[in-house]
Tab-separated table of C-alpha atoms and ligand atoms in Angstrom:
chain	number	residue	atom	x	y	z
A	2	GLU	CA	51.835	42.560	54.285
A	3	PHE	CA	50.597	38.817	54.821
A	4	ALA	CA	53.632	37.277	53.386
A	5	ASN	CA	56.400	39.362	54.541
A	6	ARG	CA	55.138	37.957	57.730
A	7	MET	CA	55.693	34.324	56.812
A	8	THR	CA	58.839	35.333	55.608
A	9	GLU	CA	57.701	33.541	52.431
A	10	ARG	CA	57.369	35.066	48.776
A	11	ALA	CA	54.506	36.856	47.691
A	12	VAL	CA	54.057	35.221	44.197
A	13	ASP	CA	53.738	31.451	46.529
A	14	VAL	CA	51.182	32.738	47.993
A	15	ILE	CA	49.737	33.711	45.072
A	16	LYS	CA	49.932	30.828	43.426
A	17	ILE	CA	48.246	28.791	46.555
A	18	LEU	CA	45.168	31.499	45.993
A	19	MET	CA	45.055	30.641	42.647
A	20	LYS	CA	44.980	27.316	43.232
A	21	GLN	CA	41.871	27.878	45.050
A	22	ASP	CA	40.727	29.746	42.197
A	23	LEU	CA	41.120	33.284	44.108
A	24	MET	CA	42.336	35.595	41.595
A	25	LEU	CA	44.282	37.984	43.477
A	26	LYS	CA	46.745	40.994	42.976
A	27	ILE	CA	49.366	41.503	45.277
A	28	THR	CA	47.515	44.698	47.088
A	29	ASP	CA	44.331	42.461	47.780
A	30	VAL	CA	42.870	41.754	51.322
A	31	ILE	CA	41.938	38.722	51.953
A	32	ASP	CA	40.017	37.845	54.826
A	33	ALA	CA	41.294	36.126	57.975
A	34	ASP	CA	40.073	32.520	57.080
A	35	THR	CA	41.660	32.739	53.898
A	36	ALA	CA	44.766	33.141	54.946
A	37	GLU	CA	44.786	30.490	58.238
A	38	LEU	CA	44.476	28.100	55.386
A	39	ILE	CA	47.221	29.494	53.573
A	40	ALA	CA	49.536	29.775	56.135
A	41	VAL	CA	49.178	26.002	57.382
A	42	GLU	CA	48.799	25.051	54.180
A	43	MET	CA	52.299	26.771	53.690
A	44	GLY	CA	53.410	24.883	57.001
A	45	HIS	CA	53.192	27.914	59.663
A	46	THR	CA	51.627	27.507	63.027
A	47	VAL	CA	48.831	29.500	63.103
A	48	LYS	CA	47.660	31.757	66.354
A	49	ARG	CA	44.482	33.708	66.404
A	50	VAL	CA	44.496	36.953	67.625
A	51	SER	CA	40.720	38.518	68.503
A	52	GLU	CA	39.070	39.816	66.271
A	53	SER	CA	39.303	43.816	67.091
A	54	ASP	CA	42.992	43.323	67.073
A	55	VAL	CA	42.932	41.997	63.495
A	56	GLU	CA	40.672	45.024	63.156
A	57	THR	CA	43.304	47.341	64.315
A	58	GLY	CA	45.896	45.681	62.163
A	59	LEU	CA	49.063	45.891	64.617
A	60	PHE	CA	47.997	41.890	65.790
A	61	SER	CA	48.815	42.595	69.280
A	62	GLU	CA	49.500	39.499	70.876
A	63	PRO	CA	47.394	38.091	73.898
A	64	ASP	CA	48.814	39.005	77.197
A	65	SER	CA	49.305	35.986	79.186
A	66	VAL	CA	47.588	34.560	82.403
A	67	GLU	CA	50.012	36.081	85.379
A	68	THR	CA	50.338	39.521	83.712
A	69	LEU	CA	46.984	40.387	84.428
A	70	GLN	CA	45.547	42.197	87.084
A	71	ALA	CA	42.226	43.188	88.373
A	72	ARG	CA	39.872	46.143	86.394
A	73	PRO	CA	37.403	48.436	87.177
A	74	PRO	CA	34.086	47.434	85.418
A	75	VAL	CA	32.693	49.486	82.531
A	76	VAL	CA	29.363	50.120	82.897
A	77	THR	CA	26.358	51.442	80.389
A	78	ILE	CA	23.194	52.851	81.595
A	79	MET	CA	20.608	51.992	78.988
A	80	GLY	CA	16.390	51.888	79.117
A	81	HIS	CA	13.661	54.077	77.887
A	82	VAL	CA	13.259	57.887	77.472
A	83	ASP	CA	12.560	59.864	80.327
A	84	HIS	CA	12.955	56.838	82.620
A	85	GLY	CA	15.826	58.285	84.235
A	86	LYS	CA	19.371	57.567	82.514
A	87	THR	CA	20.949	61.120	82.754
A	88	SER	CA	18.969	61.616	86.690
A	89	LEU	CA	20.899	58.049	87.571
A	90	LEU	CA	24.326	59.112	85.823
A	91	ASP	CA	23.799	62.834	87.389
A	92	ALA	CA	23.468	61.775	90.440
A	93	LEU	CA	25.906	58.647	90.604
A	94	ARG	CA	28.729	61.084	89.691
A	95	ASN	CA	27.846	63.652	91.909
A	96	SER	CA	27.971	62.140	94.986
A	97	ARG	CA	31.206	60.751	94.476
A	98	VAL	CA	33.276	61.594	91.501
A	99	VAL	CA	36.987	60.905	91.839
A	100	THR	CA	38.072	64.458	92.082
A	101	GLY	CA	41.360	65.505	92.008
A	102	GLU	CA	42.932	67.475	95.193
A	103	ALA	CA	41.823	71.303	93.459
A	104	GLY	CA	38.308	69.286	92.864
A	105	GLY	CA	38.222	70.633	89.202
A	106	ILE	CA	34.550	71.233	87.570
A	107	THR	CA	32.934	68.228	86.559
A	108	GLN	CA	32.857	67.967	82.465
A	109	HIS	CA	31.215	66.446	80.334
A	110	ILE	CA	33.438	63.767	78.654
A	111	GLY	CA	31.866	60.818	77.541
A	112	ALA	CA	33.006	58.669	80.537
A	113	TYR	CA	33.536	59.136	84.387
A	114	GLN	CA	35.167	57.033	86.940
A	115	ILE	CA	33.765	56.774	90.665
A	116	GLU	CA	34.640	55.382	93.747
A	117	GLN	CA	32.623	52.621	96.165
A	118	ALA	CA	34.389	51.569	99.191
A	119	GLY	CA	37.868	51.728	97.734
A	120	ASN	CA	36.503	50.039	94.312
A	121	LYS	CA	36.620	52.453	91.059
A	122	ILE	CA	33.515	52.018	88.532
A	123	THR	CA	33.309	53.577	84.975
A	124	PHE	CA	30.579	55.079	83.466
A	125	ILE	CA	29.774	55.306	80.186
A	126	ASP	CA	28.108	58.717	80.141
A	127	THR	CA	26.329	58.657	76.344
A	128	PRO	CA	23.162	56.790	77.065
A	129	GLY	CA	21.598	55.693	74.115
A	130	HIS	CA	21.396	52.790	72.149
A	131	ALA	CA	22.779	53.186	69.299
A	132	ALA	CA	25.922	54.201	70.899
A	133	PHE	CA	26.501	51.062	72.315
A	134	SER	CA	25.712	48.470	69.782
A	135	GLN	CA	27.556	51.537	67.016
A	136	MET	CA	30.948	50.589	69.186
A	137	ARG	CA	29.931	46.629	69.333
A	138	ALA	CA	29.606	46.542	65.432
A	139	ARG	CA	33.163	48.025	65.007
A	140	GLY	CA	34.340	44.896	66.897
A	141	ALA	CA	34.994	46.655	69.873
A	142	LYS	CA	33.314	45.682	73.402
A	143	SER	CA	32.913	48.683	75.218
A	144	THR	CA	30.967	47.451	78.392
A	145	ASP	CA	30.996	44.925	81.088
A	146	VAL	CA	27.411	45.455	82.761
A	147	VAL	CA	24.590	46.967	81.691
A	148	ILE	CA	22.479	49.148	83.897
A	149	LEU	CA	18.536	48.651	82.665
A	150	VAL	CA	16.704	52.057	84.149
A	151	VAL	CA	12.941	51.011	84.434
A	152	ALA	CA	10.921	53.628	85.647
A	153	ALA	CA	8.635	51.994	88.519
A	154	ASP	CA	5.865	53.983	87.065
A	155	ASP	CA	5.830	53.894	83.935
A	156	GLY	CA	7.108	50.263	83.304
A	157	VAL	CA	8.298	48.014	80.606
A	158	MET	CA	8.215	50.489	77.166
A	159	PRO	CA	9.602	49.971	73.768
A	160	GLN	CA	13.031	51.409	74.108
A	161	THR	CA	13.296	48.972	77.455
A	162	LYS	CA	12.988	46.542	75.502
A	163	GLU	CA	14.965	47.637	72.716
A	164	ALA	CA	17.732	48.228	75.540
A	165	ILE	CA	17.167	44.340	76.138
A	166	ALA	CA	18.046	43.075	73.107
A	167	HIS	CA	20.165	45.537	72.567
A	168	ALA	CA	22.429	43.878	75.496
A	169	GLN	CA	21.376	40.481	75.431
A	170	ALA	CA	22.876	40.686	71.584
A	171	ALA	CA	25.556	41.651	72.778
A	172	ASP	CA	25.970	38.823	75.676
A	173	VAL	CA	26.397	41.679	78.585
A	174	PRO	CA	24.908	40.918	81.453
A	175	ILE	CA	22.066	43.180	83.107
A	176	ILE	CA	21.130	44.621	86.277
A	177	VAL	CA	17.647	46.381	86.867
A	178	ALA	CA	17.371	49.571	88.351
A	179	ILE	CA	14.371	50.069	88.816
A	180	ASN	CA	13.686	53.665	89.168
A	181	LYS	CA	11.361	57.135	90.706
A	182	MET	CA	10.458	54.811	93.632
A	183	ASP	CA	9.743	57.882	94.850
A	184	LYS	CA	6.901	58.010	92.939
A	185	PRO	CA	3.224	57.606	94.133
A	186	GLY	CA	2.354	55.786	91.288
A	187	ALA	CA	5.720	53.362	91.388
A	188	ASP	CA	4.845	49.857	91.195
A	189	PRO	CA	7.759	47.885	91.060
A	190	SER	CA	6.364	44.087	90.739
A	191	ARG	CA	4.733	45.525	87.646
A	192	VAL	CA	8.039	46.090	86.263
A	193	ARG	CA	9.318	42.799	87.490
A	194	THR	CA	6.405	40.324	85.928
A	195	GLU	CA	6.814	42.618	82.942
A	196	LEU	CA	10.283	41.749	82.603
A	197	LEU	CA	9.996	38.248	82.241
A	198	GLN	CA	8.101	38.721	78.635
A	199	ASP	CA	11.730	39.642	77.290
A	200	SER	CA	13.033	36.737	79.278
A	201	ILE	CA	14.681	39.048	82.244
A	202	VAL	CA	14.035	37.287	85.594
A	203	VAL	CA	15.171	38.766	88.425
A	204	GLU	CA	15.617	37.353	91.747
A	205	ALA	CA	12.465	37.995	93.203
A	206	MET	CA	10.643	36.026	90.465
A	207	GLY	CA	12.998	33.074	91.007
A	208	GLY	CA	15.870	34.331	87.681
A	209	GLU	CA	19.252	35.839	88.680
A	210	VAL	CA	19.273	39.217	87.006
A	211	ILE	CA	19.576	41.178	90.420
A	212	ASP	CA	17.511	44.258	90.426
A	213	VAL	CA	17.776	47.265	92.657
A	214	GLU	CA	14.721	49.723	93.687
A	215	VAL	CA	16.411	53.349	93.441
A	216	SER	CA	15.406	56.710	93.266
A	217	ALA	CA	17.765	59.013	91.047
A	218	LYS	CA	15.780	62.018	92.380
A	219	GLU	CA	16.139	61.169	96.109
A	220	GLY	CA	19.421	59.379	96.026
A	221	THR	CA	18.183	56.587	97.324
A	222	ASN	CA	19.628	53.121	97.209
A	223	LEU	CA	22.561	54.344	95.083
A	224	ASP	CA	25.253	52.730	97.527
A	225	LYS	CA	23.306	48.941	96.779
A	226	LEU	CA	23.278	49.446	92.830
A	227	LEU	CA	27.475	50.517	93.478
A	228	GLU	CA	27.474	47.132	95.252
A	229	MET	CA	25.448	45.084	93.161
A	230	ILE	CA	27.787	46.591	89.980
A	231	LEU	CA	30.653	45.444	91.743
A	232	LEU	CA	29.182	42.059	93.073
A	233	GLN	CA	28.587	41.358	89.106
A	234	SER	CA	31.835	42.462	88.390
A	235	GLU	CA	33.669	39.887	90.489
A	236	VAL	CA	31.470	37.262	89.056
A	237	LEU	CA	33.053	38.296	85.379
A	238	GLU	CA	36.592	38.317	87.097
A	239	LEU	CA	37.421	41.549	84.994
A	240	LYS	CA	41.450	42.027	84.073
A	241	ALA	CA	43.764	43.137	82.520
A	242	ASN	CA	47.118	43.767	81.875
A	243	PRO	CA	48.243	47.188	82.860
A	244	ASP	CA	52.192	46.912	81.897
A	245	ARG	CA	51.927	47.276	78.412
A	246	THR	CA	51.702	49.458	75.564
A	247	ALA	CA	47.890	50.785	75.617
A	248	GLU	CA	44.744	49.473	73.324
A	249	GLY	CA	41.779	51.273	74.169
A	250	ILE	CA	38.315	52.664	72.407
A	251	VAL	CA	37.285	56.162	71.344
A	252	VAL	CA	34.099	56.714	73.022
A	253	GLU	CA	33.214	60.186	72.238
A	254	ALA	CA	35.249	62.713	70.358
A	255	GLN	CA	35.033	66.198	68.635
A	256	LEU	CA	36.436	69.117	67.025
A	257	ASP	CA	36.672	72.009	69.454
A	258	ARG	CA	37.892	74.917	68.792
A	259	GLY	CA	40.141	76.215	71.060
A	260	ARG	CA	41.755	72.651	71.775
A	261	GLY	CA	41.521	70.686	68.034
A	262	PRO	CA	40.552	67.156	67.999
A	263	VAL	CA	39.561	65.704	71.282
A	264	ALA	CA	39.010	62.271	71.835
A	265	THR	CA	37.705	60.448	75.108
A	266	VAL	CA	39.514	57.301	75.107
A	267	LEU	CA	38.526	54.522	77.242
A	268	VAL	CA	41.866	52.267	78.063
A	269	GLN	CA	40.929	48.820	77.833
A	270	LYS	CA	44.955	47.305	78.188
A	271	GLY	CA	48.121	48.435	78.945
A	272	THR	CA	48.616	51.931	80.000
A	273	LEU	CA	48.677	55.264	77.839
A	274	ARG	CA	50.755	58.122	78.336
A	275	PRO	CA	51.366	61.493	77.170
A	276	GLY	CA	53.964	61.544	74.700
A	277	ASP	CA	52.509	58.030	72.748
A	278	ILE	CA	51.960	57.961	69.442
A	279	ILE	CA	48.268	56.543	68.950
A	280	VAL	CA	46.291	55.248	66.418
A	281	ALA	CA	42.566	55.137	66.065
A	282	GLY	CA	40.638	54.321	63.095
A	283	SER	CA	41.550	56.201	60.316
A	284	GLU	CA	43.717	58.827	62.493
A	285	TRP	CA	46.691	59.518	64.341
A	286	GLY	CA	48.327	61.638	66.924
A	287	ARG	CA	51.228	62.313	69.735
A	288	VAL	CA	49.418	62.260	73.256
A	289	ARG	CA	49.728	65.938	74.042
A	290	ALA	CA	47.580	65.870	77.385
A	291	MET	CA	45.113	63.708	79.316
A	292	LEU	CA	42.503	65.078	81.050
A	293	ASP	CA	39.949	63.148	83.274
A	294	GLU	CA	36.562	64.217	83.814
A	295	SER	CA	37.472	67.375	86.340
A	296	GLY	CA	39.805	68.886	83.705
A	297	ASN	CA	42.710	67.976	85.960
A	298	GLN	CA	46.028	66.408	83.801
A	299	VAL	CA	46.576	62.836	84.056
A	300	LYS	CA	50.011	61.418	83.546
A	301	GLU	CA	48.807	58.035	83.282
A	302	ALA	CA	45.863	55.849	82.390
A	303	GLY	CA	45.473	52.137	83.097
A	304	PRO	CA	42.159	49.616	82.158
A	305	SER	CA	39.284	51.020	82.467
A	306	LYS	CA	40.566	54.590	83.032
A	307	PRO	CA	38.463	57.101	80.519
A	308	VAL	CA	40.304	60.492	79.793
A	309	GLU	CA	40.617	62.735	77.175
A	310	VAL	CA	43.181	63.036	74.741
A	311	LEU	CA	44.549	65.721	73.045
A	312	GLY	CA	46.752	65.765	70.492
A	313	PHE	CA	44.744	64.125	67.292
A	314	GLN	CA	45.806	65.211	63.586
A	315	GLY	CA	42.216	64.945	63.139
A	316	THR	CA	38.937	63.776	64.774
A	317	PRO	CA	38.429	59.907	65.037
A	318	ALA	CA	34.733	58.295	65.748
A	319	ALA	CA	33.352	56.838	68.564
A	320	GLY	CA	33.647	53.050	68.651
A	321	ASP	CA	37.167	53.650	67.233
A	322	MET	CA	39.762	51.263	68.370
A	323	VAL	CA	42.890	52.667	69.712
A	324	ALA	CA	46.202	51.521	69.966
A	325	VAL	CA	49.931	52.859	70.594
A	326	VAL	CA	52.181	52.116	67.954
A	327	GLU	CA	56.079	52.604	67.981
A	328	ASN	CA	56.433	55.550	66.144
A	329	GLU	CA	54.778	58.211	63.433
A	330	ALA	CA	56.100	56.248	60.511
A	331	ARG	CA	53.794	53.135	61.941
A	332	ALA	CA	51.055	55.405	62.569
A	333	ARG	CA	51.200	56.604	59.137
A	334	GLU	CA	51.073	53.544	57.355
A	335	ILE	CA	48.242	52.244	59.252
A	336	VAL	CA	46.351	55.374	58.887
A	337	GLU	CA	46.943	55.049	55.302
A	338	TYR	CA	46.336	51.515	54.749
A	339	ARG	CA	42.985	51.877	56.620
A	340	GLN	CA	41.738	54.619	54.563
A	341	ARG	CA	42.459	52.715	51.637
A	342	GLN	CA	40.443	49.713	53.375
A	343	LEU	CA	37.481	52.727	53.596
A	344	ARG	CA	37.227	53.094	50.358
A	345	GLU	CA	37.792	49.854	49.640
A	346	LYS	CA	34.810	48.712	51.921
A	347	ALA	CA	32.691	51.765	50.623
A	348	SER	CA	32.850	50.514	46.961
A	349	VAL	CA	31.941	46.297	48.582
A	350	VAL	CA	29.020	47.843	50.133
A	351	ALA	CA	27.586	49.490	47.423
A	352	SER	CA	27.802	46.041	45.370
A	353	GLY	CA	26.359	44.000	47.834
A	354	ALA	CA	24.612	43.473	51.353
A	355	ARG	CA	26.436	42.391	54.381
A	356	GLY	CA	23.768	41.733	56.212
A	357	SER	CA	21.781	39.884	53.707
A	358	LEU	CA	20.015	36.692	53.658
A	359	GLU	CA	22.180	35.318	50.989
A	360	GLU	CA	25.056	36.652	52.861
A	361	MET	CA	24.187	34.998	55.979
A	362	MET	CA	23.857	32.061	54.015
A	363	ASN	CA	27.580	32.523	52.586
A	364	ARG	CA	28.665	32.927	56.256
A	365	LEU	CA	26.434	29.856	57.781
A	366	GLN	CA	27.805	27.832	54.989
A	367	ASP	CA	31.334	29.003	55.472
A	368	THR	CA	31.876	28.663	59.251
A	369	GLY	CA	29.205	26.114	60.452
A	370	HIS	CA	27.346	28.556	62.577
A	371	LYS	CA	24.176	27.181	63.737
A	372	GLU	CA	22.802	30.559	64.478
A	373	PHE	CA	20.733	32.587	61.852
A	374	PRO	CA	20.151	36.131	63.133
A	375	LEU	CA	17.583	38.802	62.094
A	376	VAL	CA	15.453	41.692	63.395
A	377	LEU	CA	11.983	41.778	63.315
A	378	LYS	CA	9.448	44.479	63.562
A	379	GLY	CA	5.333	44.245	63.144
A	380	ASP	CA	2.347	45.805	63.173
A	381	VAL	CA	0.801	44.399	65.674
A	382	GLN	CA	2.046	42.556	68.634
A	383	GLY	CA	-0.288	39.106	67.589
A	384	SER	CA	1.532	39.052	64.363
A	385	VAL	CA	4.880	39.421	65.622
A	386	GLU	CA	4.022	36.774	68.243
A	387	ALA	CA	2.485	34.851	65.308
A	388	ILE	CA	5.965	35.152	63.473
A	389	VAL	CA	8.498	34.518	66.124
A	390	GLN	CA	6.680	31.617	67.118
A	391	ALA	CA	6.352	30.228	63.080
A	392	LEU	CA	10.477	31.021	63.362
A	393	LYS	CA	10.811	29.343	66.274
A	394	GLU	CA	9.464	25.967	64.996
A	395	LEU	CA	11.874	26.171	62.192
A	396	GLY	CA	14.668	25.529	64.084
A	397	THR	CA	16.452	21.971	63.394
A	398	ASP	CA	19.476	20.501	65.111
A	399	GLU	CA	21.700	22.217	62.626
A	400	VAL	CA	20.596	26.016	62.475
A	401	SER	CA	17.691	27.883	64.136
A	402	ALA	CA	16.501	31.589	63.644
A	403	ARG	CA	17.989	33.391	66.573
A	404	ILE	CA	15.560	36.456	66.659
A	405	LEU	CA	17.653	39.694	68.219
A	406	MET	CA	14.933	41.523	68.705
A	407	SER	CA	11.266	41.567	67.904
A	408	GLY	CA	8.861	44.124	68.387
A	409	VAL	CA	5.866	46.673	67.418
A	410	GLY	CA	6.484	49.958	65.196
A	411	GLY	CA	8.182	50.799	62.161
A	412	ILE	CA	12.100	50.056	61.433
A	413	THR	CA	14.175	52.394	63.158
A	414	GLU	CA	17.950	53.525	62.884
A	415	SER	CA	18.418	51.416	66.347
A	416	ASP	CA	17.155	48.739	64.614
A	417	VAL	CA	19.421	49.004	61.713
A	418	THR	CA	22.270	49.381	64.366
A	419	LEU	CA	21.767	46.524	65.892
A	420	ALA	CA	21.329	44.213	63.017
A	421	LEU	CA	24.820	45.400	61.838
A	422	ALA	CA	26.300	44.542	65.139
A	423	SER	CA	25.645	40.914	64.084
A	424	LYS	CA	25.577	41.668	60.561
A	425	ALA	CA	21.533	40.141	60.339
A	426	PRO	CA	18.889	40.993	57.872
A	427	ILE	CA	15.798	43.107	59.232
A	428	ILE	CA	12.450	41.777	58.369
A	429	GLY	CA	9.779	44.173	58.262
A	430	PHE	CA	5.977	43.343	58.502
A	431	ASN	CA	3.142	45.507	57.706
A	432	VAL	CA	5.957	48.321	58.452
A	433	ARG	CA	8.777	50.284	56.761
A	434	ALA	CA	11.569	51.852	57.226
A	435	ASN	CA	12.122	55.047	58.045
A	436	LYS	CA	14.001	57.278	55.858
A	437	GLN	CA	17.040	57.705	58.588
A	438	ALA	CA	16.824	53.586	59.136
A	439	ARG	CA	17.132	53.374	55.028
A	440	GLU	CA	19.603	55.579	54.570
A	441	ALA	CA	21.697	53.614	57.701
A	442	ALA	CA	21.072	50.026	55.571
A	443	ARG	CA	22.233	51.330	52.439
A	444	ARG	CA	25.207	52.679	53.853
A	445	ASP	CA	26.410	49.575	56.231
A	446	GLY	CA	24.813	47.318	53.775
A	447	ILE	CA	22.089	45.791	55.605
A	448	GLU	CA	19.234	44.349	54.106
A	449	ILE	CA	15.844	45.344	54.812
A	450	ARG	CA	12.955	42.846	53.373
A	451	TYR	CA	9.444	43.772	53.539
A	452	TYR	CA	6.625	40.964	54.109
A	453	ASN	CA	2.662	41.293	54.279
A	454	ILE	CA	2.143	37.643	54.585
A	455	ILE	CA	3.537	35.675	56.867
A	456	TYR	CA	3.343	32.400	55.168
A	457	ASP	CA	6.021	34.033	52.448
A	458	LEU	CA	8.079	35.757	55.071
A	459	VAL	CA	8.493	32.477	57.115
A	460	ASP	CA	8.929	30.105	53.852
A	461	ASP	CA	11.784	33.135	52.650
A	462	ILE	CA	13.626	32.465	56.124
A	463	LYS	CA	13.251	28.553	55.540
A	464	ALA	CA	14.525	28.688	52.336
A	465	ALA	CA	17.362	30.523	53.558
A	466	MET	CA	18.068	28.379	56.604
A	467	SER	CA	18.003	25.332	54.316
A	468	GLY	CA	19.951	26.882	51.592
A	469	LEU	CA	17.289	27.146	49.108
A	470	LEU	CA	17.120	30.921	49.155
A	471	SER	CA	14.663	32.004	46.787
A	472	PRO	CA	15.835	35.026	44.099
A	473	GLU	CA	15.909	38.653	45.374
A	474	ARG	CA	12.843	40.082	45.004
B	28	GDP	P1	16.275	59.845	80.503
B	28	GDP	O1	15.220	60.695	79.169
B	28	GDP	O2	16.624	58.495	80.872
B	28	GDP	O3	18.076	60.055	80.503
B	28	GDP	O4	15.614	60.500	81.546
B	28	GDP	P2	16.059	62.020	82.646
B	28	GDP	O5	17.168	61.632	83.506
B	28	GDP	O6	16.177	62.827	82.033
B	28	GDP	O7	14.579	61.884	83.346
B	28	GDP	C1	13.715	62.264	82.851
B	28	GDP	C2	12.686	62.506	83.933
B	28	GDP	O8	12.389	61.835	85.260
B	28	GDP	C3	13.332	64.088	84.474
B	28	GDP	O9	12.040	65.094	84.958
B	28	GDP	C4	13.503	63.627	86.239
B	28	GDP	O10	13.842	64.495	86.718
B	28	GDP	C5	12.677	62.312	85.870
B	28	GDP	N1	13.198	61.674	87.414
B	28	GDP	C6	14.598	60.759	86.941
B	28	GDP	N2	14.306	60.307	87.899
B	28	GDP	C7	13.429	60.523	88.656
B	28	GDP	C8	13.146	59.747	90.494
B	28	GDP	O11	13.857	59.389	90.874
B	28	GDP	N3	11.800	60.293	91.170
B	28	GDP	C9	11.561	61.221	90.329
B	28	GDP	N4	10.541	61.858	90.817
B	28	GDP	N5	11.384	61.458	89.045
B	28	GDP	C10	12.820	61.212	88.685
């Protein structure tokens, strides 16, 4: 396929690969970097498209600047359990869902859109850090802004920290919603102080992160929160081209007894319409109908619009990229290609870890990356801090450790998802991974290393960073 696209003979491509000591068959898959080298060597001009486009296998052209139009922000709410994520989502929705004329019954479709002073805002309605990072791990950027909910009477808790780590790793700006302000024990300044520990410096503390004191229960200050979201999105200058074939992401999907496979698609570019042939991950279909969160039929869905799509042949997975293709034959071709890739990937994972120290080093050498990401879990705060400090000191001009998250407690599935999104290994100090985490790590090829001596841990990371990896233990 690669040779075809260059209008070269496949055998010539294979010859060049052989010169590089890559003995490959015509059906083998090569990575983007290798492809680039070869294309250049053969005298072609390479234009890199985004990683997610490569993933879809559709190589869509980036849209030119003059085609871009402002689009609504997409917001995800994260935070510790019971701090009010669901209540806030509900309060925001009930106050101003963009309902159709008939005002249908609100349904949970995984995302919804509201209107604030004539501006739309899309909320992803599946709270949970895992969902967020799972999408990112699949190369999809789903969210423009994260609302971090912290209960004013409880303060920063472990999952608050986790949420911060996920948002920071994804490089998504955070707005802090200090919730439950109606409660007698509410202490917002404590929340602001505690956030400093995770480098969230709100405006009142001299930083740039916006915070809003709200009560989801009483509906207090929700307007202000929405205004702040709009303000933040203005800064981000969110744009997309609505006049092209649609691309997007699956936010939620399930097999409905009556309706067959149903997927909520968040359109990111272009406009989706009934009759379009779409591919999502390794499933395809023809859009039979599109419904909004009020159950109304929708004829068009432009950028940032979430719609429930009927007409898939099978059920795609949350996080799958969606793209419209020209015809059914093309859809089948892509789906078959991806199913084959999935099988190959499964065998690669079985034979070697992706998020391992060794792999990380290879990547460092390959790309000249200067950061060494890892996730660190330990048994007590003191030792976690000591390790973080020691790892920071290891940094040189060329390479430094980037601790995506450090925390106290056992290794959980959420840690693995976070690690996967950055293809980072997980380090456990005097803690173990639970069963779900172990299974997820095995499935996703994430290495978990256990230590009980700080010196050993630091030494291994140092060795990995400087290219002198100690043998697997
Ligand atoms: P989630 O786990 O983060 O989704 O939290 P929920 O939205 O389920 O809220 C947990 C509990 O806190 C529920 O009993 C809510 O009624 C309560 N709650 C949520 N927001 C507020 C608030 O602003 N004030 C008060 N007093 N209670 C709230």
